[in-house]
Amino acid sequence: MSALTFKFKIKDKLRLDMSWLSTIDSASLDVLNKKNIMYGNKMYNISKLFSISGNDCDNIKILNSNDCLDNIGNNLSNKVITIEGNVGLGLGRGMNSGIINLKGNAGEGACSGMKGGSVFIDGNASNRFCCLPTGRSEGFVDGFVYVKKNVGSNSISRMRRGNIIIGGNIGNNSCYQMISGSVTILGKIGKDFGLDARRGTFIVKDKSLCKNYINANVTDLTYYNFYKSQVNSILRKSIYGSKEPKRYFGHKKNKELIELFVL
Amino acid sequence: MKLNGLFIEKTFAEAFNMKASRIIVTADNKKWAKNASLSFTGFATSVIACGVEAGIERELKKSETPDGRPGCSILLFSMSRSQLEKQLETRAGQCILTCPTTALYSGLNGDDMIPLGKNLKYFGDGYQISKKINKRRLWRIPVMDGEFVCEEKTARVPAIGGGNFLILSKNRKSCLAACEIAVKVMAKLDNIITPFPGGVVRSGSKVGSKYKALIASTNDAFCPSLKGITGSKLSSKVSAVMEIVINGLTKEDIDLAIKKSLIAISKSVYKKDIVSVSAGNYGGKLGKYHFHLRDILK
């Protein structure tokens, strides 16, 4: 079996809802060529929009993608989706399990309400990354997300659990009302970071956060070393370096149990 | 059958179904990982009275542990799930949590999970932190030297307990030395433990007793001092018998342990004092697994 591959062949830039990708199974694969999709204000047969090849519906590839393809991996379960090019809104929104590999940039609201699985973004992620979906009380519920470059503003709100690694900078108003989980940011951090956070772990390089937290003065890095080895094994590369971080624990003002490792 | 001149009796060891789990204890250095592990595996020689049989499977290098510190892997065996759970939690709470610098991780993957740090977390009195990565959930409990990191669950797997062989020797010194050689060889093998003190048993038992309250009593057929009194299985040359009990995750693991041990003994200088190698069984009626010594050595 070869990966089920969709090569986008339209040059016009109209928004296209791709949430149907998550529901493809072996039964629907047989009638895939007859599927009609709304593109702009018209219905098109899928073959007008994509060149389709392959037959493994658990291993999907999207080639020639652009930032108008929305909702890829929406509520995804047990599939691997590899995307070459940028994507639009809501990548991996509400995802339950599976893997998304994006070789490009993600639009707004990527990974919002994610409940499990892994997302690897080779480029940048726009605003409201890992945010709170409408009508929900928890934002990022569980899973693993890696963004190689930068992340926009208003990202990671009401995070409940899981692990987010950001290789670059993060915008303003991020990690708002964090409930738990771990967030690594290797670049600069925007204004009003971690407002009203209750618990959770931040691993950062930006020293500007230190003033808000209580220096824990401990040398016990057992968990940090465990976490580091797990992240390194997932990403198959070392992102934290060998230097021992400084540990802070507890917010100076509200005494909430927030942990900060400064690399 | 003779193995390099060592006589192997035509008999078999009889072993039983058990449930096993593996945990990994790490600490800042080997000494404290060993201290915690020895404490954890103390009083865990036999399920007859200890609830669980446990031993250090092997010492682990920094590169082999989840947090990059030296450690030990420990195997625990029990007859029931509830007893395994109870002993695991009690011992982890009293022997690992209390030991400076230690952390505790699951050493097995599987579908049947039992609690490890799930209830120990309450020691944190609300300051404990839960972390989950790579499908592994850990609890971080603040303690006076930093924090105790403990995985929430570990797996329980089917296993075998009671694989054994007996060294029948002309004298006690050679008998013990031969056993020590066997235990040293087995210490290098994965997936097995020898739960008795130093890996050797001198009080082999039979099922039942003349006293109703006891479920096991001395194996008089192998006691040299009773040779002339009971239905002894010992020849006139034998004056000391010692047993090595092996618990393992699979039959193949125990087969390999017996084979390597007997080969090592047969190549040692103590071979000349050993009259024969035998094994303990109950006529083949109680245990599901039979380890025929001669078949293993073929």
Coordinates of C-alpha atoms in Angstrom, one line a residue:
Chain A
M1 CA 0.0 0.0 0.0
S2 CA 1.2 3.5 -0.8
A3 CA 0.2 6.7 1.0
L4 CA -3.0 8.2 -0.2
T5 CA -1.8 11.4 -1.9
F6 CA -3.7 14.5 -2.7
K7 CA -1.9 17.0 -5.0
F8 CA -3.7 20.3 -5.0
K9 CA -3.9 21.6 -8.5
I10 CA -5.8 24.9 -8.3
K11 CA -4.0 28.2 -8.4
D12 CA -7.0 30.4 -7.3
K13 CA -6.9 31.2 -3.6
L14 CA -10.3 30.4 -2.2
R15 CA -10.8 28.8 1.1
L16 CA -11.3 25.1 1.1
D17 CA -12.5 23.1 4.1
M18 CA -10.4 19.9 4.4
S19 CA -12.0 18.4 7.5
W20 CA -13.4 15.5 5.4
L21 CA -9.8 14.2 5.2
S22 CA -10.0 12.9 8.8
T23 CA -13.0 10.7 8.0
I24 CA -11.6 8.8 5.0
D25 CA -11.6 5.1 5.6
S26 CA -11.3 2.0 3.4
A27 CA -15.0 2.0 2.7
S28 CA -15.1 5.6 1.6
L29 CA -11.9 5.2 -0.4
D30 CA -13.7 3.3 -3.2
V31 CA -16.1 6.2 -3.8
L32 CA -13.6 9.0 -3.2
N33 CA -13.5 9.9 -6.9
K34 CA -17.2 10.7 -6.8
K35 CA -16.9 13.1 -3.8
N36 CA -18.0 16.7 -4.4
I37 CA -16.5 19.5 -2.4
M38 CA -17.6 23.1 -1.9
Y39 CA -14.8 25.4 -3.2
G40 CA -15.6 29.1 -3.2
N41 CA -19.4 29.2 -3.9
K42 CA -19.5 26.1 -6.1
M43 CA -19.4 22.4 -5.7
Y44 CA -16.6 20.6 -7.5
N45 CA -15.8 17.0 -8.0
I46 CA -12.7 16.2 -6.0
S47 CA -10.7 15.3 -9.1
K48 CA -11.1 18.9 -10.3
L49 CA -9.2 20.1 -7.2
F50 CA -6.8 17.3 -6.5
S51 CA -4.8 14.7 -8.3
I52 CA -5.3 11.6 -6.2
S53 CA -3.0 8.5 -6.0
G54 CA -2.3 5.8 -3.5
N55 CA -4.6 3.7 -1.3
D56 CA -3.4 3.8 2.3
C57 CA -6.1 5.8 4.0
D58 CA -4.2 5.8 7.3
N59 CA -1.2 7.5 5.7
I60 CA -2.2 10.6 3.9
K61 CA 0.0 13.1 2.0
I62 CA -1.0 16.5 0.8
L63 CA 1.2 18.0 -1.8
N64 CA 1.3 21.6 -3.2
S65 CA -0.7 22.8 -0.2
N66 CA -1.3 26.5 0.5
D67 CA -2.6 28.7 3.2
C68 CA -6.2 28.4 2.1
L69 CA -6.6 24.7 2.9
D70 CA -8.4 24.9 6.3
N71 CA -9.2 22.3 9.0
I72 CA -6.7 19.7 7.9
G73 CA -6.6 17.0 10.6
N74 CA -9.8 18.3 12.3
N75 CA -10.8 15.7 15.0
L76 CA -8.1 13.4 13.6
S77 CA -7.9 9.8 15.0
N78 CA -5.1 7.3 14.2
K79 CA -3.9 8.7 10.9
V80 CA -0.6 10.1 9.8
I81 CA -1.0 13.2 7.6
T82 CA 2.1 14.7 5.9
I83 CA 1.7 18.1 4.3
E84 CA 4.1 19.8 1.9
G85 CA 3.4 23.6 1.8
N86 CA 1.5 26.0 4.1
V87 CA -1.9 25.3 5.6
G88 CA -4.8 27.6 6.5
L89 CA -6.9 27.8 9.6
G90 CA -7.4 25.1 12.3
L91 CA -4.7 22.6 11.6
G92 CA -5.3 19.6 13.9
R93 CA -8.2 21.2 15.7
G94 CA -9.7 18.9 18.2
M95 CA -7.3 16.1 17.2
N96 CA -7.6 12.9 19.2
S97 CA -4.6 10.8 18.1
G98 CA -2.3 10.3 15.1
I99 CA 0.5 12.4 13.7
I100 CA 0.6 15.5 11.5
N101 CA 3.8 16.5 9.9
L102 CA 3.7 20.0 8.3
K103 CA 6.5 21.1 6.1
G104 CA 5.4 24.7 6.0
N105 CA 3.6 27.3 8.0
A106 CA 0.3 26.9 9.9
G107 CA -2.5 29.5 9.9
E108 CA -4.6 30.7 12.8
G109 CA -6.0 28.4 15.5
A110 CA -3.6 25.5 14.8
C111 CA -3.9 22.7 17.4
S112 CA -6.7 24.4 19.3
G113 CA -8.6 22.0 21.5
M114 CA -6.2 19.2 20.7
K115 CA -6.8 16.1 22.9
G116 CA -4.0 13.8 21.8
G117 CA -1.5 12.9 19.1
S118 CA 1.5 14.7 17.8
V119 CA 1.9 17.7 15.5
F120 CA 5.2 18.7 14.0
I121 CA 5.3 22.1 12.3
D122 CA 8.5 22.8 10.3
G123 CA 7.7 26.6 10.0
N124 CA 5.8 29.2 11.9
A125 CA 2.3 29.0 13.5
S126 CA 0.0 32.0 13.4
N127 CA -2.0 33.6 16.1
R128 CA -4.3 31.7 18.5
F129 CA -2.1 28.6 18.2
C130 CA -3.3 25.9 20.7
C131 CA -6.1 28.2 21.8
L132 CA -9.4 27.7 23.4
P133 CA -12.1 26.5 20.9
T134 CA -15.4 28.3 21.0
G135 CA -17.7 26.9 23.7
R136 CA -15.1 24.9 25.5
S137 CA -13.6 25.5 28.9
E138 CA -10.2 23.9 28.2
G139 CA -7.8 24.8 25.4
F140 CA -5.1 22.3 24.6
V141 CA -6.1 19.2 26.5
D142 CA -3.3 16.7 25.7
G143 CA -0.8 15.8 23.0
F144 CA 2.6 16.9 21.8
V145 CA 3.3 19.8 19.5
Y146 CA 6.5 21.1 18.1
V147 CA 6.9 24.3 16.2
K148 CA 10.3 24.9 14.7
K149 CA 10.0 28.6 14.3
N150 CA 7.8 31.4 15.7
V151 CA 4.3 31.4 17.1
G152 CA 1.8 34.3 17.0
S153 CA -0.1 36.2 19.7
N154 CA -2.9 35.0 21.9
S155 CA -1.6 31.4 21.8
I156 CA -1.9 28.6 24.3
S157 CA -4.9 29.6 26.3
R158 CA -6.3 27.5 29.1
M159 CA -3.9 24.6 28.4
R160 CA -4.9 21.6 30.4
R161 CA -2.2 19.0 29.8
G162 CA 0.4 18.0 27.2
N163 CA 3.6 19.3 25.8
I164 CA 4.3 22.2 23.5
I165 CA 7.8 23.0 22.2
I166 CA 8.4 26.2 20.3
G167 CA 11.8 26.7 18.7
G168 CA 11.4 30.4 18.1
N169 CA 9.6 33.4 19.6
I170 CA 6.0 33.6 20.9
G171 CA 3.7 36.6 20.7
N172 CA 1.8 38.7 23.3
N173 CA -0.8 37.4 25.7
S174 CA 0.3 33.8 25.5
C175 CA -0.2 31.0 28.0
Y176 CA -3.2 32.8 29.4
Q177 CA -4.9 31.0 32.3
M178 CA -2.7 27.9 31.9
I179 CA -4.1 25.1 34.0
S180 CA -1.2 22.6 33.6
G181 CA 1.1 21.0 31.1
S182 CA 4.6 21.9 29.9
V183 CA 5.6 24.7 27.4
T184 CA 9.1 25.2 26.1
I185 CA 10.0 28.5 24.3
L186 CA 13.5 28.8 23.0
G187 CA 13.1 32.3 21.6
K188 CA 11.8 35.6 22.9
I189 CA 8.6 35.9 24.8
G190 CA 5.9 38.6 24.1
K191 CA 4.1 40.8 26.6
D192 CA 1.7 39.6 29.3
F193 CA 2.9 36.0 29.2
G194 CA 1.3 33.5 31.5
L195 CA -1.3 35.8 32.9
D196 CA -3.6 34.1 35.5
A197 CA -1.8 30.8 35.1
R198 CA -2.5 28.4 37.9
R199 CA 0.0 25.5 37.3
G200 CA 2.3 24.2 34.6
T201 CA 5.9 24.2 33.6
F202 CA 7.6 26.7 31.4
I203 CA 11.1 26.0 30.0
V204 CA 12.4 29.2 28.5
K205 CA 15.6 30.9 27.4
D206 CA 14.2 34.4 27.8
K207 CA 15.3 35.7 31.3
S208 CA 12.6 38.4 31.4
L209 CA 10.2 36.0 33.1
C210 CA 12.5 35.4 36.1
K211 CA 11.4 38.5 38.0
N212 CA 7.8 37.2 38.4
Y213 CA 8.8 33.8 40.0
I214 CA 10.4 32.6 43.2
N215 CA 13.9 31.3 42.9
A216 CA 13.6 27.7 44.0
N217 CA 17.4 27.3 44.8
V218 CA 17.3 23.6 44.3
T219 CA 19.7 21.4 42.4
D220 CA 17.3 18.5 41.8
L221 CA 16.9 18.3 38.1
T222 CA 15.7 14.7 37.9
Y223 CA 12.4 15.6 36.2
Y224 CA 14.0 18.1 33.9
N225 CA 16.5 15.4 32.8
F226 CA 13.7 12.9 32.2
Y227 CA 11.7 15.4 30.3
K228 CA 14.7 16.4 28.2
S229 CA 15.5 12.8 27.2
Q230 CA 11.8 12.2 26.3
V231 CA 11.7 15.3 24.1
N232 CA 15.0 14.5 22.5
S233 CA 13.8 11.0 21.7
I234 CA 10.6 12.3 20.2
L235 CA 12.3 15.0 18.1
R236 CA 15.4 12.9 17.5
K237 CA 17.6 15.9 18.2
S238 CA 18.8 17.8 21.2
I239 CA 17.1 21.1 21.7
Y240 CA 17.9 22.0 25.3
G241 CA 21.7 21.9 25.3
S242 CA 23.8 20.6 28.1
K243 CA 23.8 23.6 30.5
E244 CA 21.9 23.1 33.7
P245 CA 18.8 25.3 33.9
K246 CA 17.9 27.5 36.9
R247 CA 14.6 26.5 38.6
Y248 CA 11.9 28.9 39.8
F249 CA 8.8 27.7 41.5
G250 CA 5.7 29.7 42.5
H251 CA 4.5 33.0 41.2
K252 CA 5.6 35.9 43.4
K253 CA 2.2 37.7 43.5
N254 CA -0.4 35.0 43.7
K255 CA 1.8 32.0 44.9
E256 CA 0.3 29.8 42.2
L257 CA 2.4 26.6 41.6
I258 CA 3.9 27.5 38.3
E259 CA 7.4 26.2 37.5
L260 CA 10.0 27.9 35.4
F261 CA 13.2 26.5 34.1
V262 CA 15.5 29.1 32.7
L263 CA 18.0 27.6 30.3
Chain B
M1 CA 24.5 -37.5 32.0
K2 CA 27.8 -35.8 32.7
L3 CA 28.5 -32.2 31.9
N4 CA 32.3 -31.7 31.8
G5 CA 32.4 -34.5 34.5
L6 CA 29.6 -33.0 36.6
F7 CA 26.8 -35.5 37.1
I8 CA 23.4 -34.2 36.2
E9 CA 20.5 -36.3 37.6
K10 CA 17.6 -37.3 35.3
T11 CA 15.1 -35.1 37.0
F12 CA 13.2 -31.8 36.6
A13 CA 12.4 -28.6 38.4
E14 CA 8.7 -27.7 38.8
A15 CA 7.7 -24.1 38.5
F16 CA 4.5 -22.1 38.8
N17 CA 2.6 -19.3 37.1
M18 CA 3.2 -16.0 38.7
K19 CA 2.6 -12.3 38.0
A20 CA 5.6 -10.1 37.6
S21 CA 6.4 -6.4 37.3
R22 CA 9.6 -4.5 36.7
I23 CA 10.6 -1.1 38.2
I24 CA 13.6 1.1 37.6
V25 CA 15.1 2.9 40.6
T26 CA 17.5 5.8 39.9
A27 CA 19.5 8.0 42.2
D28 CA 22.3 10.6 42.1
N29 CA 24.9 7.8 42.3
K30 CA 25.1 4.0 42.3
K31 CA 25.4 3.8 46.0
W32 CA 22.0 5.3 46.7
A33 CA 20.3 3.5 43.9
K34 CA 21.6 0.3 45.4
N35 CA 20.6 1.3 49.0
A36 CA 17.0 1.9 47.8
S37 CA 16.9 -1.2 45.8
L38 CA 18.3 -3.4 48.6
S39 CA 15.8 -2.0 51.0
F40 CA 12.9 -2.5 48.5
T41 CA 13.9 -6.1 47.8
G42 CA 14.5 -6.9 51.5
F43 CA 12.2 -9.5 53.1
A44 CA 11.1 -10.6 49.6
T45 CA 12.5 -14.1 49.4
S46 CA 9.3 -16.2 49.2
V47 CA 5.6 -15.7 48.7
I48 CA 5.1 -18.2 51.5
A49 CA 5.4 -15.4 54.0
C50 CA 6.7 -12.2 52.3
G51 CA 3.8 -11.6 49.9
V52 CA 6.2 -11.0 47.0
E53 CA 9.5 -12.4 45.7
A54 CA 11.8 -9.6 44.5
G55 CA 15.3 -9.0 43.5
I56 CA 17.7 -6.7 41.7
E57 CA 17.7 -7.8 38.1
R58 CA 20.8 -5.8 37.3
E59 CA 22.5 -2.4 37.8
L60 CA 21.8 0.1 35.1
K61 CA 24.2 2.6 33.5
K62 CA 23.4 6.2 33.2
S63 CA 22.6 5.7 29.5
E64 CA 20.0 3.0 30.3
T65 CA 17.8 5.0 32.7
P66 CA 15.0 7.4 31.9
D67 CA 16.6 10.4 33.7
G68 CA 20.3 9.7 32.8
R69 CA 21.4 8.7 36.3
P70 CA 22.7 5.4 37.6
G71 CA 20.0 2.9 38.7
C72 CA 18.9 -0.6 39.3
S73 CA 16.1 -2.6 37.7
I74 CA 14.0 -4.7 40.0
L75 CA 11.7 -7.6 39.3
L76 CA 8.8 -8.5 41.6
F77 CA 6.9 -11.7 41.4
S78 CA 3.6 -12.6 43.2
M79 CA 0.9 -15.2 43.0
S80 CA -1.9 -12.6 42.7
R81 CA -2.5 -9.2 41.2
S82 CA -3.8 -7.7 44.5
Q83 CA -0.7 -8.9 46.4
L84 CA 1.6 -7.5 43.7
E85 CA -0.1 -4.2 43.8
K86 CA -0.1 -4.0 47.6
Q87 CA 3.5 -4.9 48.0
L88 CA 4.7 -2.7 45.1
E89 CA 3.0 0.4 46.6
T90 CA 4.0 -0.3 50.2
R91 CA 7.6 -1.0 49.4
A92 CA 7.9 2.0 47.0
G93 CA 6.4 4.2 49.7
Q94 CA 8.6 3.0 52.5
C95 CA 11.9 2.1 50.7
I96 CA 12.2 4.3 47.6
L97 CA 10.3 7.5 48.5
T98 CA 12.2 7.7 51.7
C99 CA 15.6 7.1 50.2
P100 CA 17.6 10.3 49.3
T101 CA 17.8 11.4 45.6
T102 CA 15.9 8.5 44.2
A103 CA 13.3 8.4 41.4
L104 CA 11.1 5.5 40.4
Y105 CA 10.0 4.5 36.9
S106 CA 8.1 1.7 35.2
G107 CA 10.4 -0.9 33.6
L108 CA 7.7 -2.7 31.5
N109 CA 5.2 -1.9 28.9
G110 CA 1.9 -3.7 28.6
D111 CA -1.8 -3.5 28.6
D112 CA -2.3 -4.6 32.2
M113 CA -1.2 -1.7 34.3
I114 CA -1.0 -1.6 38.1
P115 CA -0.5 1.5 40.3
L116 CA 3.1 2.6 41.1
G117 CA 3.0 6.3 42.1
K118 CA -0.8 6.6 41.7
N119 CA -1.5 6.6 45.4
L120 CA 2.0 7.7 46.6
K121 CA 1.2 11.1 45.1
Y122 CA -1.0 12.0 48.1
F123 CA 2.1 12.3 50.2
G124 CA 2.6 15.6 48.3
D125 CA -0.4 17.0 50.2
G126 CA -1.7 19.0 47.2
Y127 CA 1.8 20.2 46.1
Q128 CA 2.3 17.2 43.9
I129 CA 2.6 17.9 40.2
S130 CA 1.4 15.5 37.4
K131 CA 3.3 15.4 34.2
K132 CA 2.5 13.4 31.1
I133 CA 4.8 12.9 28.1
N134 CA 5.1 10.1 25.5
K135 CA 2.1 8.3 27.1
R136 CA 3.9 8.2 30.4
R137 CA 2.4 9.9 33.4
L138 CA 4.7 10.9 36.2
W139 CA 4.1 12.4 39.7
R140 CA 6.5 14.9 41.2
I141 CA 6.2 14.9 44.9
P142 CA 8.1 17.7 46.8
V143 CA 10.4 16.2 49.5
M144 CA 13.1 17.6 51.7
D145 CA 16.0 17.0 49.2
G146 CA 14.1 18.2 46.2
E147 CA 11.4 16.1 44.6
F148 CA 10.5 12.5 44.3
V149 CA 9.7 11.6 40.7
C150 CA 7.6 8.6 40.3
E151 CA 5.8 7.0 37.3
E152 CA 2.1 6.6 37.9
K153 CA 1.8 3.0 36.7
T154 CA 3.8 0.0 35.7
A155 CA 2.8 -3.1 33.7
R156 CA 2.0 -6.5 35.1
V157 CA 2.9 -9.5 33.0
P158 CA 2.6 -13.3 33.3
A159 CA 5.8 -14.9 34.6
I160 CA 7.2 -18.1 36.1
G161 CA 8.4 -18.6 39.7
G162 CA 10.2 -21.5 41.2
G163 CA 12.6 -22.7 38.6
N164 CA 15.4 -24.3 40.5
F165 CA 18.3 -26.7 40.8
L166 CA 20.1 -28.3 43.7
I167 CA 23.8 -28.7 44.2
L168 CA 24.6 -32.0 46.1
S169 CA 28.2 -31.7 47.4
K170 CA 30.7 -33.6 49.5
N171 CA 31.2 -30.5 51.7
R172 CA 29.5 -27.2 52.5
K173 CA 32.4 -25.0 51.4
S174 CA 32.4 -26.3 47.8
C175 CA 28.6 -26.4 47.7
L176 CA 28.4 -22.7 48.6
A177 CA 31.3 -21.8 46.3
A178 CA 29.6 -23.6 43.3
C179 CA 26.3 -21.7 44.1
E180 CA 28.2 -18.4 44.2
I181 CA 29.5 -19.1 40.8
A182 CA 26.0 -19.9 39.5
V183 CA 24.6 -16.7 41.0
K184 CA 27.4 -14.6 39.6
V185 CA 26.6 -16.0 36.1
M186 CA 22.9 -15.4 36.5
A187 CA 23.4 -11.8 37.7
K188 CA 24.5 -10.9 34.2
L189 CA 21.2 -12.2 32.6
D190 CA 18.1 -10.2 32.0
N191 CA 14.6 -11.1 32.9
I192 CA 15.4 -13.3 35.9
I193 CA 16.1 -13.0 39.6
T194 CA 17.3 -15.3 42.4
P195 CA 15.2 -14.0 45.2
F196 CA 16.8 -15.7 48.2
P197 CA 19.7 -14.2 50.3
G198 CA 22.7 -14.0 48.0
G199 CA 20.7 -16.1 45.5
V200 CA 21.0 -19.3 47.5
V201 CA 18.6 -21.3 49.7
R202 CA 19.7 -23.8 52.3
S203 CA 16.2 -24.5 53.7
G204 CA 14.6 -26.2 50.7
S205 CA 11.0 -27.1 51.6
K206 CA 8.4 -29.7 50.9
V207 CA 4.7 -29.1 50.8
G208 CA 2.9 -29.6 54.2
S209 CA 4.1 -30.5 57.6
K210 CA 3.3 -32.7 60.5
Y211 CA 2.1 -29.5 62.2
K212 CA -1.2 -28.5 60.7
A213 CA -0.6 -24.8 60.9
L214 CA 2.4 -25.0 58.5
I215 CA 2.0 -25.1 54.7
A216 CA 5.7 -26.0 54.1
S217 CA 8.4 -27.7 56.1
T218 CA 12.0 -28.8 55.8
N219 CA 12.7 -31.0 52.8
D220 CA 13.9 -34.0 54.9
A221 CA 14.7 -36.1 51.8
F222 CA 17.6 -33.6 51.1
C223 CA 18.8 -33.1 54.6
P224 CA 22.2 -34.8 55.0
S225 CA 21.8 -35.2 58.8
L226 CA 18.6 -37.2 58.3
K227 CA 20.1 -39.6 55.7
G228 CA 19.7 -42.7 57.9
I229 CA 16.3 -41.8 59.3
T230 CA 14.0 -40.6 56.5
G231 CA 13.5 -41.7 52.9
S232 CA 16.6 -39.8 51.9
K233 CA 17.4 -39.0 48.3
L234 CA 21.0 -38.4 49.1
S235 CA 23.9 -40.8 48.6
S236 CA 26.3 -41.5 51.4
K237 CA 28.8 -39.1 49.8
V238 CA 26.6 -36.0 50.1
S239 CA 27.0 -33.9 53.2
A240 CA 25.6 -30.5 52.0
V241 CA 22.8 -29.5 49.6
M242 CA 22.0 -26.0 48.5
E243 CA 19.3 -24.8 46.1
I244 CA 19.1 -21.9 43.7
V245 CA 15.6 -20.7 43.0
I246 CA 15.1 -18.7 39.8
N247 CA 12.1 -16.6 38.9
G248 CA 11.9 -15.4 35.3
L249 CA 9.6 -13.6 32.9
T250 CA 9.6 -16.6 30.4
K251 CA 10.5 -20.2 30.4
E252 CA 13.3 -19.5 28.0
D253 CA 14.9 -17.0 30.4
I254 CA 15.0 -19.7 33.2
D255 CA 16.2 -22.4 30.8
L256 CA 19.1 -20.1 29.8
A257 CA 19.9 -19.3 33.5
I258 CA 20.0 -22.9 34.4
K259 CA 22.1 -23.9 31.4
K260 CA 24.7 -21.1 31.9
S261 CA 25.0 -21.7 35.6
L262 CA 25.6 -25.4 35.3
I263 CA 28.1 -24.9 32.5
A264 CA 30.0 -22.4 34.7
I265 CA 30.0 -24.8 37.7
S266 CA 31.1 -27.7 35.5
K267 CA 34.1 -25.7 34.5
S268 CA 35.0 -24.6 38.1
V269 CA 37.5 -26.2 40.5
Y270 CA 34.7 -27.1 42.8
K271 CA 33.3 -29.6 40.4
K272 CA 35.4 -32.4 42.0
D273 CA 33.5 -32.1 45.3
I274 CA 30.0 -32.0 43.7
V275 CA 28.3 -35.4 43.7
S276 CA 25.5 -34.4 41.5
V277 CA 23.0 -31.7 40.4
S278 CA 19.4 -32.3 41.1
A279 CA 16.2 -30.3 41.1
G280 CA 13.1 -29.8 43.2
N281 CA 9.7 -31.0 42.1
Y282 CA 6.4 -32.2 43.5
G283 CA 6.0 -35.1 41.1
G284 CA 5.0 -32.8 38.3
K285 CA 1.4 -32.4 39.6
L286 CA 1.5 -28.8 41.0
G287 CA 3.4 -26.6 38.6
K288 CA 2.7 -25.9 35.0
Y289 CA 6.3 -25.6 34.0
H290 CA 8.8 -28.4 34.1
F291 CA 12.5 -27.7 33.6
H292 CA 14.2 -31.1 32.7
L293 CA 17.9 -30.5 33.5
R294 CA 19.2 -32.9 30.9
D295 CA 17.0 -31.5 28.2
I296 CA 18.1 -28.0 29.0
L297 CA 21.8 -28.9 28.7
K298 CA 21.4 -30.8 25.3

